């Protein structure tokens, strides 16, 4: 199987990934991928916002390292992306980031819900015992819907990230993700199939098949990402992800160049 483009990979600039971009590209070539994209965690306006992203003065170096890898691997399409945190009130900052470099795509990700807590931070996992899961999920999908509505992003990352530690959304969650998917459909923003979930306690691709089926019915486009934080994670479980997409009804996936989307058939 020729894998679809892997649009979600990190670099050591975020302090929790290993391997230089060239090592990720080499792994992609080894697996027969035709297209990849780097999407490291974006800087915030305040460099001390948290400890898992590059500083703003490192952004130019990040871009240069991706473009340099592009030149070193002419057999591979290498796209320039960024995984941008969506928080309400950050819209102007995100617009500024978008204007600075010739991005091929921006992934909008919600990690922070209601204040300064990232739902997926292992160091702050105990916060899950202090809040009601249904409130966490509701806050999460509310922010995700806002993120899609801004049209600041080409792709929405790991759409049901709060399941990471194994807490699946409560039964009433259809009511939570439906508005998100309707907004994604109206904005024609792509939803990412992220295989990192298979490497976490939830042991499941983000998003769930239930979400993906609804997304397909609503005509929401999809793309693929390994969320690689190490070279050996590039393209990981992509055959499963393609099967996951097909079983939800999808026949095509999105590719991006200079923030323009095109639709390509899924591999057979
Ligand atoms: Zn990360
Ligand atoms: Fe993320
Ligand atoms: Fe990521
Ligand atoms: Zn991620």
PDB file of N, CA and C in Angstrom, residues 167-254:
ATOM      1  N   UNK A 167     -10.289   7.569  28.966  1.00  0.00           N
ATOM      2  CA  UNK A 167     -11.636   8.043  29.323  1.00  0.00           C
ATOM      3  C   UNK A 167     -12.423   8.339  28.051  1.00  0.00           C
ATOM      4  N   UNK A 168     -13.243   7.385  27.646  1.00  0.00           N
ATOM      5  CA  UNK A 168     -14.034   7.578  26.427  1.00  0.00           C
ATOM      6  C   UNK A 168     -15.144   8.607  26.680  1.00  0.00           C
ATOM      7  N   UNK A 169     -15.607   9.275  25.630  1.00  0.00           N
ATOM      8  CA  UNK A 169     -16.670  10.262  25.830  1.00  0.00           C
ATOM      9  C   UNK A 169     -17.944   9.605  26.343  1.00  0.00           C
ATOM     10  N   UNK A 170     -18.685  10.304  27.194  1.00  0.00           N
ATOM     11  CA  UNK A 170     -19.929   9.737  27.715  1.00  0.00           C
ATOM     12  C   UNK A 170     -20.953   9.535  26.604  1.00  0.00           C
ATOM     13  N   UNK A 171     -21.993   8.779  26.926  1.00  0.00           N
ATOM     14  CA  UNK A 171     -22.981   8.352  25.926  1.00  0.00           C
ATOM     15  C   UNK A 171     -23.620   9.531  25.201  1.00  0.00           C
ATOM     16  N   UNK A 172     -23.804  10.638  25.909  1.00  0.00           N
ATOM     17  CA  UNK A 172     -24.503  11.778  25.307  1.00  0.00           C
ATOM     18  C   UNK A 172     -23.594  12.597  24.392  1.00  0.00           C
ATOM     19  N   UNK A 173     -22.449  12.012  24.009  1.00  0.00           N
ATOM     20  CA  UNK A 173     -21.453  12.839  23.324  1.00  0.00           C
ATOM     21  C   UNK A 173     -21.810  13.172  21.873  1.00  0.00           C
ATOM     22  N   UNK A 174     -22.717  12.413  21.256  1.00  0.00           N
ATOM     23  CA  UNK A 174     -23.142  12.748  19.890  1.00  0.00           C
ATOM     24  C   UNK A 174     -23.565  14.215  19.823  1.00  0.00           C
ATOM     25  N   UNK A 175     -24.292  14.637  20.865  1.00  0.00           N
ATOM     26  CA  UNK A 175     -24.756  16.027  20.926  1.00  0.00           C
ATOM     27  C   UNK A 175     -23.597  17.003  21.018  1.00  0.00           C
ATOM     28  N   UNK A 176     -22.447  16.515  21.506  1.00  0.00           N
ATOM     29  CA  UNK A 176     -21.287  17.402  21.626  1.00  0.00           C
ATOM     30  C   UNK A 176     -20.520  17.523  20.323  1.00  0.00           C
ATOM     31  N   UNK A 177     -20.320  16.400  19.625  1.00  0.00           N
ATOM     32  CA  UNK A 177     -19.478  16.509  18.436  1.00  0.00           C
ATOM     33  C   UNK A 177     -20.220  16.852  17.164  1.00  0.00           C
ATOM     34  N   UNK A 178     -21.550  16.740  17.184  1.00  0.00           N
ATOM     35  CA  UNK A 178     -22.328  17.081  15.996  1.00  0.00           C
ATOM     36  C   UNK A 178     -22.146  18.553  15.574  1.00  0.00           C
ATOM     37  N   UNK A 179     -22.263  19.511  16.501  1.00  0.00           N
ATOM     38  CA  UNK A 179     -22.045  20.919  16.102  1.00  0.00           C
ATOM     39  C   UNK A 179     -20.632  21.143  15.558  1.00  0.00           C
ATOM     40  N   UNK A 180     -19.656  20.464  16.140  1.00  0.00           N
ATOM     41  CA  UNK A 180     -18.289  20.583  15.621  1.00  0.00           C
ATOM     42  C   UNK A 180     -18.225  20.123  14.168  1.00  0.00           C
ATOM     43  N   UNK A 181     -18.816  18.962  13.899  1.00  0.00           N
ATOM     44  CA  UNK A 181     -18.736  18.424  12.535  1.00  0.00           C
ATOM     45  C   UNK A 181     -19.517  19.289  11.552  1.00  0.00           C
ATOM     46  N   UNK A 182     -20.638  19.835  12.007  1.00  0.00           N
ATOM     47  CA  UNK A 182     -21.400  20.721  11.119  1.00  0.00           C
ATOM     48  C   UNK A 182     -20.596  21.976  10.792  1.00  0.00           C
ATOM     49  N   UNK A 183     -19.891  22.483  11.788  1.00  0.00           N
ATOM     50  CA  UNK A 183     -19.038  23.660  11.561  1.00  0.00           C
ATOM     51  C   UNK A 183     -17.875  23.313  10.638  1.00  0.00           C
ATOM     52  N   UNK A 184     -17.272  22.149  10.867  1.00  0.00           N
ATOM     53  CA  UNK A 184     -16.166  21.711   9.999  1.00  0.00           C
ATOM     54  C   UNK A 184     -16.646  21.565   8.558  1.00  0.00           C
ATOM     55  N   UNK A 185     -17.856  21.052   8.396  1.00  0.00           N
ATOM     56  CA  UNK A 185     -18.422  20.888   7.057  1.00  0.00           C
ATOM     57  C   UNK A 185     -18.659  22.247   6.404  1.00  0.00           C
ATOM     58  N   UNK A 186     -19.248  23.160   7.149  1.00  0.00           N
ATOM     59  CA  UNK A 186     -19.539  24.496   6.606  1.00  0.00           C
ATOM     60  C   UNK A 186     -18.253  25.238   6.256  1.00  0.00           C
ATOM     61  N   UNK A 187     -17.201  25.073   7.081  1.00  0.00           N
ATOM     62  CA  UNK A 187     -15.924  25.749   6.824  1.00  0.00           C
ATOM     63  C   UNK A 187     -15.037  24.942   5.897  1.00  0.00           C
ATOM     64  N   UNK A 188     -15.458  23.736   5.546  1.00  0.00           N
ATOM     65  CA  UNK A 188     -14.645  22.809   4.754  1.00  0.00           C
ATOM     66  C   UNK A 188     -13.233  22.684   5.320  1.00  0.00           C
ATOM     67  N   UNK A 189     -13.182  22.503   6.637  1.00  0.00           N
ATOM     68  CA  UNK A 189     -11.899  22.242   7.266  1.00  0.00           C
ATOM     69  C   UNK A 189     -11.744  20.725   7.380  1.00  0.00           C
ATOM     70  N   UNK A 190     -10.516  20.274   7.129  1.00  0.00           N
ATOM     71  CA  UNK A 190     -10.217  18.846   7.123  1.00  0.00           C
ATOM     72  C   UNK A 190     -10.031  18.331   8.546  1.00  0.00           C
ATOM     73  N   UNK A 191     -10.536  17.133   8.797  1.00  0.00           N
ATOM     74  CA  UNK A 191     -10.339  16.489  10.094  1.00  0.00           C
ATOM     75  C   UNK A 191      -9.253  15.425   9.947  1.00  0.00           C
ATOM     76  N   UNK A 192      -8.338  15.431  10.882  1.00  0.00           N
ATOM     77  CA  UNK A 192      -7.181  14.536  10.823  1.00  0.00           C
ATOM     78  C   UNK A 192      -7.473  13.172  11.438  1.00  0.00           C
ATOM     79  N   UNK A 193      -7.069  12.113  10.755  1.00  0.00           N
ATOM     80  CA  UNK A 193      -6.998  10.790  11.376  1.00  0.00           C
ATOM     81  C   UNK A 193      -5.596  10.674  11.944  1.00  0.00           C
ATOM     82  N   UNK A 194      -5.511  10.608  13.263  1.00  0.00           N
ATOM     83  CA  UNK A 194      -4.234  10.683  13.958  1.00  0.00           C
ATOM     84  C   UNK A 194      -3.960   9.329  14.618  1.00  0.00           C
ATOM     85  N   UNK A 195      -2.887   8.659  14.180  1.00  0.00           N
ATOM     86  CA  UNK A 195      -2.647   7.287  14.653  1.00  0.00           C
ATOM     87  C   UNK A 195      -1.941   7.245  16.012  1.00  0.00           C
ATOM     88  N   UNK A 196      -1.580   8.405  16.559  1.00  0.00           N
ATOM     89  CA  UNK A 196      -0.903   8.399  17.868  1.00  0.00           C
ATOM     90  C   UNK A 196      -1.794   7.794  18.947  1.00  0.00           C
ATOM     91  N   UNK A 197      -3.123   7.907  18.777  1.00  0.00           N
ATOM     92  CA  UNK A 197      -4.037   7.322  19.762  1.00  0.00           C
ATOM     93  C   UNK A 197      -3.790   5.835  19.965  1.00  0.00           C
ATOM     94  N   UNK A 198      -3.355   5.154  18.910  1.00  0.00           N
ATOM     95  CA  UNK A 198      -3.077   3.718  19.021  1.00  0.00           C
ATOM     96  C   UNK A 198      -1.891   3.442  19.932  1.00  0.00           C
ATOM     97  N   UNK A 199      -1.059   4.457  20.151  1.00  0.00           N
ATOM     98  CA  UNK A 199       0.125   4.294  21.005  1.00  0.00           C
ATOM     99  C   UNK A 199      -0.141   4.789  22.433  1.00  0.00           C
ATOM    100  N   UNK A 200      -1.378   5.224  22.689  1.00  0.00           N
ATOM    101  CA  UNK A 200      -1.740   5.728  24.024  1.00  0.00           C
ATOM    102  C   UNK A 200      -2.685   4.744  24.708  1.00  0.00           C
ATOM    103  N   UNK A 201      -3.079   5.065  25.973  1.00  0.00           N
ATOM    104  CA  UNK A 201      -3.927   4.155  26.740  1.00  0.00           C
ATOM    105  C   UNK A 201      -5.244   3.841  26.042  1.00  0.00           C
ATOM    106  N   UNK A 202      -5.766   4.794  25.269  1.00  0.00           N
ATOM    107  CA  UNK A 202      -7.062   4.574  24.609  1.00  0.00           C
ATOM    108  C   UNK A 202      -6.968   3.540  23.479  1.00  0.00           C
ATOM    109  N   UNK A 203      -5.762   3.309  22.959  1.00  0.00           N
ATOM    110  CA  UNK A 203      -5.528   2.293  21.909  1.00  0.00           C
ATOM    111  C   UNK A 203      -6.488   2.433  20.739  1.00  0.00           C
ATOM    112  N   UNK A 204      -6.714   3.665  20.330  1.00  0.00           N
ATOM    113  CA  UNK A 204      -7.659   3.902  19.239  1.00  0.00           C
ATOM    114  C   UNK A 204      -7.234   5.147  18.480  1.00  0.00           C
ATOM    115  N   UNK A 205      -7.410   5.098  17.175  1.00  0.00           N
ATOM    116  CA  UNK A 205      -7.139   6.266  16.332  1.00  0.00           C
ATOM    117  C   UNK A 205      -8.037   7.422  16.777  1.00  0.00           C
ATOM    118  N   UNK A 206      -7.519   8.645  16.686  1.00  0.00           N
ATOM    119  CA  UNK A 206      -8.351   9.850  16.832  1.00  0.00           C
ATOM    120  C   UNK A 206      -8.837  10.238  15.445  1.00  0.00           C
ATOM    121  N   UNK A 207     -10.076  10.551  15.177  1.00  0.00           N
ATOM    122  CA  UNK A 207     -11.198  10.423  16.104  1.00  0.00           C
ATOM    123  C   UNK A 207     -11.839   9.042  15.986  1.00  0.00           C
ATOM    124  N   UNK A 208     -12.809   8.784  16.843  1.00  0.00           N
ATOM    125  CA  UNK A 208     -13.506   7.495  16.869  1.00  0.00           C
ATOM    126  C   UNK A 208     -14.234   7.239  15.553  1.00  0.00           C
ATOM    127  N   UNK A 209     -14.558   5.970  15.344  1.00  0.00           N
ATOM    128  CA  UNK A 209     -15.288   5.605  14.131  1.00  0.00           C
ATOM    129  C   UNK A 209     -16.662   6.288  14.087  1.00  0.00           C
ATOM    130  N   UNK A 210     -17.255   6.431  15.251  1.00  0.00           N
ATOM    131  CA  UNK A 210     -18.570   7.077  15.333  1.00  0.00           C
ATOM    132  C   UNK A 210     -18.479   8.525  14.812  1.00  0.00           C
ATOM    133  N   UNK A 211     -17.469   9.244  15.263  1.00  0.00           N
ATOM    134  CA  UNK A 211     -17.283  10.623  14.806  1.00  0.00           C
ATOM    135  C   UNK A 211     -16.982  10.643  13.314  1.00  0.00           C
ATOM    136  N   UNK A 212     -16.140   9.708  12.907  1.00  0.00           N
ATOM    137  CA  UNK A 212     -15.727   9.676  11.510  1.00  0.00           C
ATOM    138  C   UNK A 212     -16.901   9.366  10.574  1.00  0.00           C
ATOM    139  N   UNK A 213     -17.778   8.472  11.008  1.00  0.00           N
ATOM    140  CA  UNK A 213     -18.951   8.153  10.186  1.00  0.00           C
ATOM    141  C   UNK A 213     -19.821   9.385   9.992  1.00  0.00           C
ATOM    142  N   UNK A 214     -20.063  10.108  11.079  1.00  0.00           N
ATOM    143  CA  UNK A 214     -20.866  11.336  10.979  1.00  0.00           C
ATOM    144  C   UNK A 214     -20.157  12.353  10.095  1.00  0.00           C
ATOM    145  N   UNK A 215     -18.834  12.443  10.254  1.00  0.00           N
ATOM    146  CA  UNK A 215     -18.056  13.397   9.452  1.00  0.00           C
ATOM    147  C   UNK A 215     -18.208  13.089   7.971  1.00  0.00           C
ATOM    148  N   UNK A 216     -18.168  11.814   7.646  1.00  0.00           N
ATOM    149  CA  UNK A 216     -18.281  11.408   6.244  1.00  0.00           C
ATOM    150  C   UNK A 216     -19.651  11.768   5.684  1.00  0.00           C
ATOM    151  N   UNK A 217     -20.683  11.505   6.451  1.00  0.00           N
ATOM    152  CA  UNK A 217     -22.045  11.831   6.026  1.00  0.00           C
ATOM    153  C   UNK A 217     -22.170  13.333   5.756  1.00  0.00           C
ATOM    154  N   UNK A 218     -21.493  14.144   6.583  1.00  0.00           N
ATOM    155  CA  UNK A 218     -21.580  15.605   6.451  1.00  0.00           C
ATOM    156  C   UNK A 218     -20.605  16.166   5.409  1.00  0.00           C
ATOM    157  N   UNK A 219     -19.818  15.284   4.787  1.00  0.00           N
ATOM    158  CA  UNK A 219     -18.900  15.754   3.748  1.00  0.00           C
ATOM    159  C   UNK A 219     -17.676  16.478   4.287  1.00  0.00           C
ATOM    160  N   UNK A 220     -17.251  16.137   5.508  1.00  0.00           N
ATOM    161  CA  UNK A 220     -16.036  16.729   6.079  1.00  0.00           C
ATOM    162  C   UNK A 220     -14.819  15.982   5.519  1.00  0.00           C
ATOM    163  N   UNK A 221     -13.864  16.712   4.912  1.00  0.00           N
ATOM    164  CA  UNK A 221     -12.680  16.030   4.368  1.00  0.00           C
ATOM    165  C   UNK A 221     -11.761  15.493   5.475  1.00  0.00           C
ATOM    166  N   UNK A 222     -10.902  14.551   5.113  1.00  0.00           N
ATOM    167  CA  UNK A 222      -9.949  13.987   6.078  1.00  0.00           C
ATOM    168  C   UNK A 222      -8.517  14.048   5.552  1.00  0.00           C
ATOM    169  N   UNK A 223      -7.581  14.001   6.493  1.00  0.00           N
ATOM    170  CA  UNK A 223      -6.164  13.799   6.165  1.00  0.00           C
ATOM    171  C   UNK A 223      -5.601  12.849   7.220  1.00  0.00           C
ATOM    172  N   UNK A 224      -4.311  12.537   7.100  1.00  0.00           N
ATOM    173  CA  UNK A 224      -3.697  11.549   7.987  1.00  0.00           C
ATOM    174  C   UNK A 224      -2.468  12.124   8.676  1.00  0.00           C
ATOM    175  N   UNK A 225      -2.260  11.696   9.907  1.00  0.00           N
ATOM    176  CA  UNK A 225      -1.068  12.128  10.631  1.00  0.00           C
ATOM    177  C   UNK A 225      -0.655  11.091  11.653  1.00  0.00           C
ATOM    178  N   UNK A 226       0.652  10.844  11.758  1.00  0.00           N
ATOM    179  CA  UNK A 226       1.151   9.902  12.766  1.00  0.00           C
ATOM    180  C   UNK A 226       1.408  10.602  14.088  1.00  0.00           C
ATOM    181  N   UNK A 227       1.489  11.926  14.061  1.00  0.00           N
ATOM    182  CA  UNK A 227       1.893  12.702  15.249  1.00  0.00           C
ATOM    183  C   UNK A 227       3.234  12.177  15.761  1.00  0.00           C
ATOM    184  N   UNK A 228       4.149  11.902  14.819  1.00  0.00           N
ATOM    185  CA  UNK A 228       5.448  11.325  15.164  1.00  0.00           C
ATOM    186  C   UNK A 228       6.249  12.303  16.018  1.00  0.00           C
ATOM    187  N   UNK A 229       6.720  11.799  17.152  1.00  0.00           N
ATOM    188  CA  UNK A 229       7.658  12.548  17.992  1.00  0.00           C
ATOM    189  C   UNK A 229       9.022  11.862  17.961  1.00  0.00           C
ATOM    190  N   UNK A 230       9.173  10.870  17.075  1.00  0.00           N
ATOM    191  CA  UNK A 230      10.446  10.177  16.841  1.00  0.00           C
ATOM    192  C   UNK A 230      10.381   9.622  15.417  1.00  0.00           C
ATOM    193  N   UNK A 231      11.541   9.514  14.744  1.00  0.00           N
ATOM    194  CA  UNK A 231      11.519   9.106  13.334  1.00  0.00           C
ATOM    195  C   UNK A 231      10.801   7.774  13.087  1.00  0.00           C
ATOM    196  N   UNK A 232      10.937   6.813  14.018  1.00  0.00           N
ATOM    197  CA  UNK A 232      10.327   5.503  13.770  1.00  0.00           C
ATOM    198  C   UNK A 232       8.807   5.542  13.850  1.00  0.00           C
ATOM    199  N   UNK A 233       8.241   6.655  14.277  1.00  0.00           N
ATOM    200  CA  UNK A 233       6.774   6.757  14.342  1.00  0.00           C
ATOM    201  C   UNK A 233       6.150   7.288  13.050  1.00  0.00           C
ATOM    202  N   UNK A 234       6.959   7.706  12.119  1.00  0.00           N
ATOM    203  CA  UNK A 234       6.439   8.223  10.834  1.00  0.00           C
ATOM    204  C   UNK A 234       5.610   7.136  10.137  1.00  0.00           C
ATOM    205  N   UNK A 235       4.439   7.500   9.676  1.00  0.00           N
ATOM    206  CA  UNK A 235       3.601   6.561   8.925  1.00  0.00           C
ATOM    207  C   UNK A 235       3.110   5.381   9.737  1.00  0.00           C
ATOM    208  N   UNK A 236       3.284   5.427  11.049  1.00  0.00           N
ATOM    209  CA  UNK A 236       2.949   4.279  11.892  1.00  0.00           C
ATOM    210  C   UNK A 236       1.445   4.010  11.858  1.00  0.00           C
ATOM    211  N   UNK A 237       1.082   2.729  11.657  1.00  0.00           N
ATOM    212  CA  UNK A 237      -0.318   2.282  11.622  1.00  0.00           C
ATOM    213  C   UNK A 237      -1.159   2.962  10.531  1.00  0.00           C
ATOM    214  N   UNK A 238      -0.512   3.381   9.461  1.00  0.00           N
ATOM    215  CA  UNK A 238      -1.271   4.048   8.401  1.00  0.00           C
ATOM    216  C   UNK A 238      -2.181   3.087   7.632  1.00  0.00           C
ATOM    217  N   UNK A 239      -1.809   1.806   7.548  1.00  0.00           N
ATOM    218  CA  UNK A 239      -2.709   0.849   6.896  1.00  0.00           C
ATOM    219  C   UNK A 239      -4.004   0.747   7.709  1.00  0.00           C
ATOM    220  N   UNK A 240      -3.870   0.716   9.044  1.00  0.00           N
ATOM    221  CA  UNK A 240      -5.059   0.693   9.911  1.00  0.00           C
ATOM    222  C   UNK A 240      -5.899   1.956   9.713  1.00  0.00           C
ATOM    223  N   UNK A 241      -5.205   3.082   9.603  1.00  0.00           N
ATOM    224  CA  UNK A 241      -5.918   4.360   9.473  1.00  0.00           C
ATOM    225  C   UNK A 241      -6.693   4.428   8.158  1.00  0.00           C
ATOM    226  N   UNK A 242      -6.096   3.913   7.091  1.00  0.00           N
ATOM    227  CA  UNK A 242      -6.797   3.909   5.801  1.00  0.00           C
ATOM    228  C   UNK A 242      -8.024   2.994   5.895  1.00  0.00           C
ATOM    229  N   UNK A 243      -7.866   1.855   6.556  1.00  0.00           N
ATOM    230  CA  UNK A 243      -9.005   0.951   6.765  1.00  0.00           C
ATOM    231  C   UNK A 243     -10.095   1.613   7.601  1.00  0.00           C
ATOM    232  N   UNK A 244      -9.683   2.339   8.616  1.00  0.00           N
ATOM    233  CA  UNK A 244     -10.582   3.084   9.526  1.00  0.00           C
ATOM    234  C   UNK A 244     -11.380   4.112   8.714  1.00  0.00           C
ATOM    235  N   UNK A 245     -10.689   4.808   7.810  1.00  0.00           N
ATOM    236  CA  UNK A 245     -11.344   5.815   6.963  1.00  0.00           C
ATOM    237  C   UNK A 245     -12.333   5.157   6.006  1.00  0.00           C
ATOM    238  N   UNK A 246     -11.891   4.070   5.363  1.00  0.00           N
ATOM    239  CA  UNK A 246     -12.771   3.381   4.415  1.00  0.00           C
ATOM    240  C   UNK A 246     -14.015   2.832   5.104  1.00  0.00           C
ATOM    241  N   UNK A 247     -13.825   2.279   6.302  1.00  0.00           N
ATOM    242  CA  UNK A 247     -14.974   1.685   7.005  1.00  0.00           C
ATOM    243  C   UNK A 247     -15.970   2.761   7.428  1.00  0.00           C
ATOM    244  N   UNK A 248     -15.498   4.014   7.503  1.00  0.00           N
ATOM    245  CA  UNK A 248     -16.419   5.116   7.831  1.00  0.00           C
ATOM    246  C   UNK A 248     -17.056   5.688   6.567  1.00  0.00           C
ATOM    247  N   UNK A 249     -16.651   5.191   5.407  1.00  0.00           N
ATOM    248  CA  UNK A 249     -17.282   5.620   4.151  1.00  0.00           C
ATOM    249  C   UNK A 249     -16.410   6.495   3.268  1.00  0.00           C
ATOM    250  N   UNK A 250     -15.193   6.802   3.711  1.00  0.00           N
ATOM    251  CA  UNK A 250     -14.332   7.707   2.937  1.00  0.00           C
ATOM    252  C   UNK A 250     -13.675   7.004   1.745  1.00  0.00           C
ATOM    253  N   UNK A 251     -13.520   7.743   0.650  1.00  0.00           N
ATOM    254  CA  UNK A 251     -12.810   7.243  -0.531  1.00  0.00           C
ATOM    255  C   UNK A 251     -11.630   8.148  -0.881  1.00  0.00           C
ATOM    256  N   UNK A 252     -11.583   9.357  -0.312  1.00  0.00           N
ATOM    257  CA  UNK A 252     -10.545  10.336  -0.663  1.00  0.00           C
ATOM    258  C   UNK A 252      -9.943  10.964   0.586  1.00  0.00           C
ATOM    259  N   UNK A 253      -8.750  11.505   0.415  1.00  0.00           N
ATOM    260  CA  UNK A 253      -8.166  12.300   1.493  1.00  0.00           C
ATOM    261  C   UNK A 253      -7.627  13.609   0.922  1.00  0.00           C
ATOM    262  N   UNK A 254      -7.295  14.532   1.838  1.00  0.00           N
ATOM    263  CA  UNK A 254      -6.863  15.873   1.428  1.00  0.00           C
ATOM    264  C   UNK A 254      -5.344  15.960   1.361  1.00  0.00           C
TER     265      UNK A 254
END
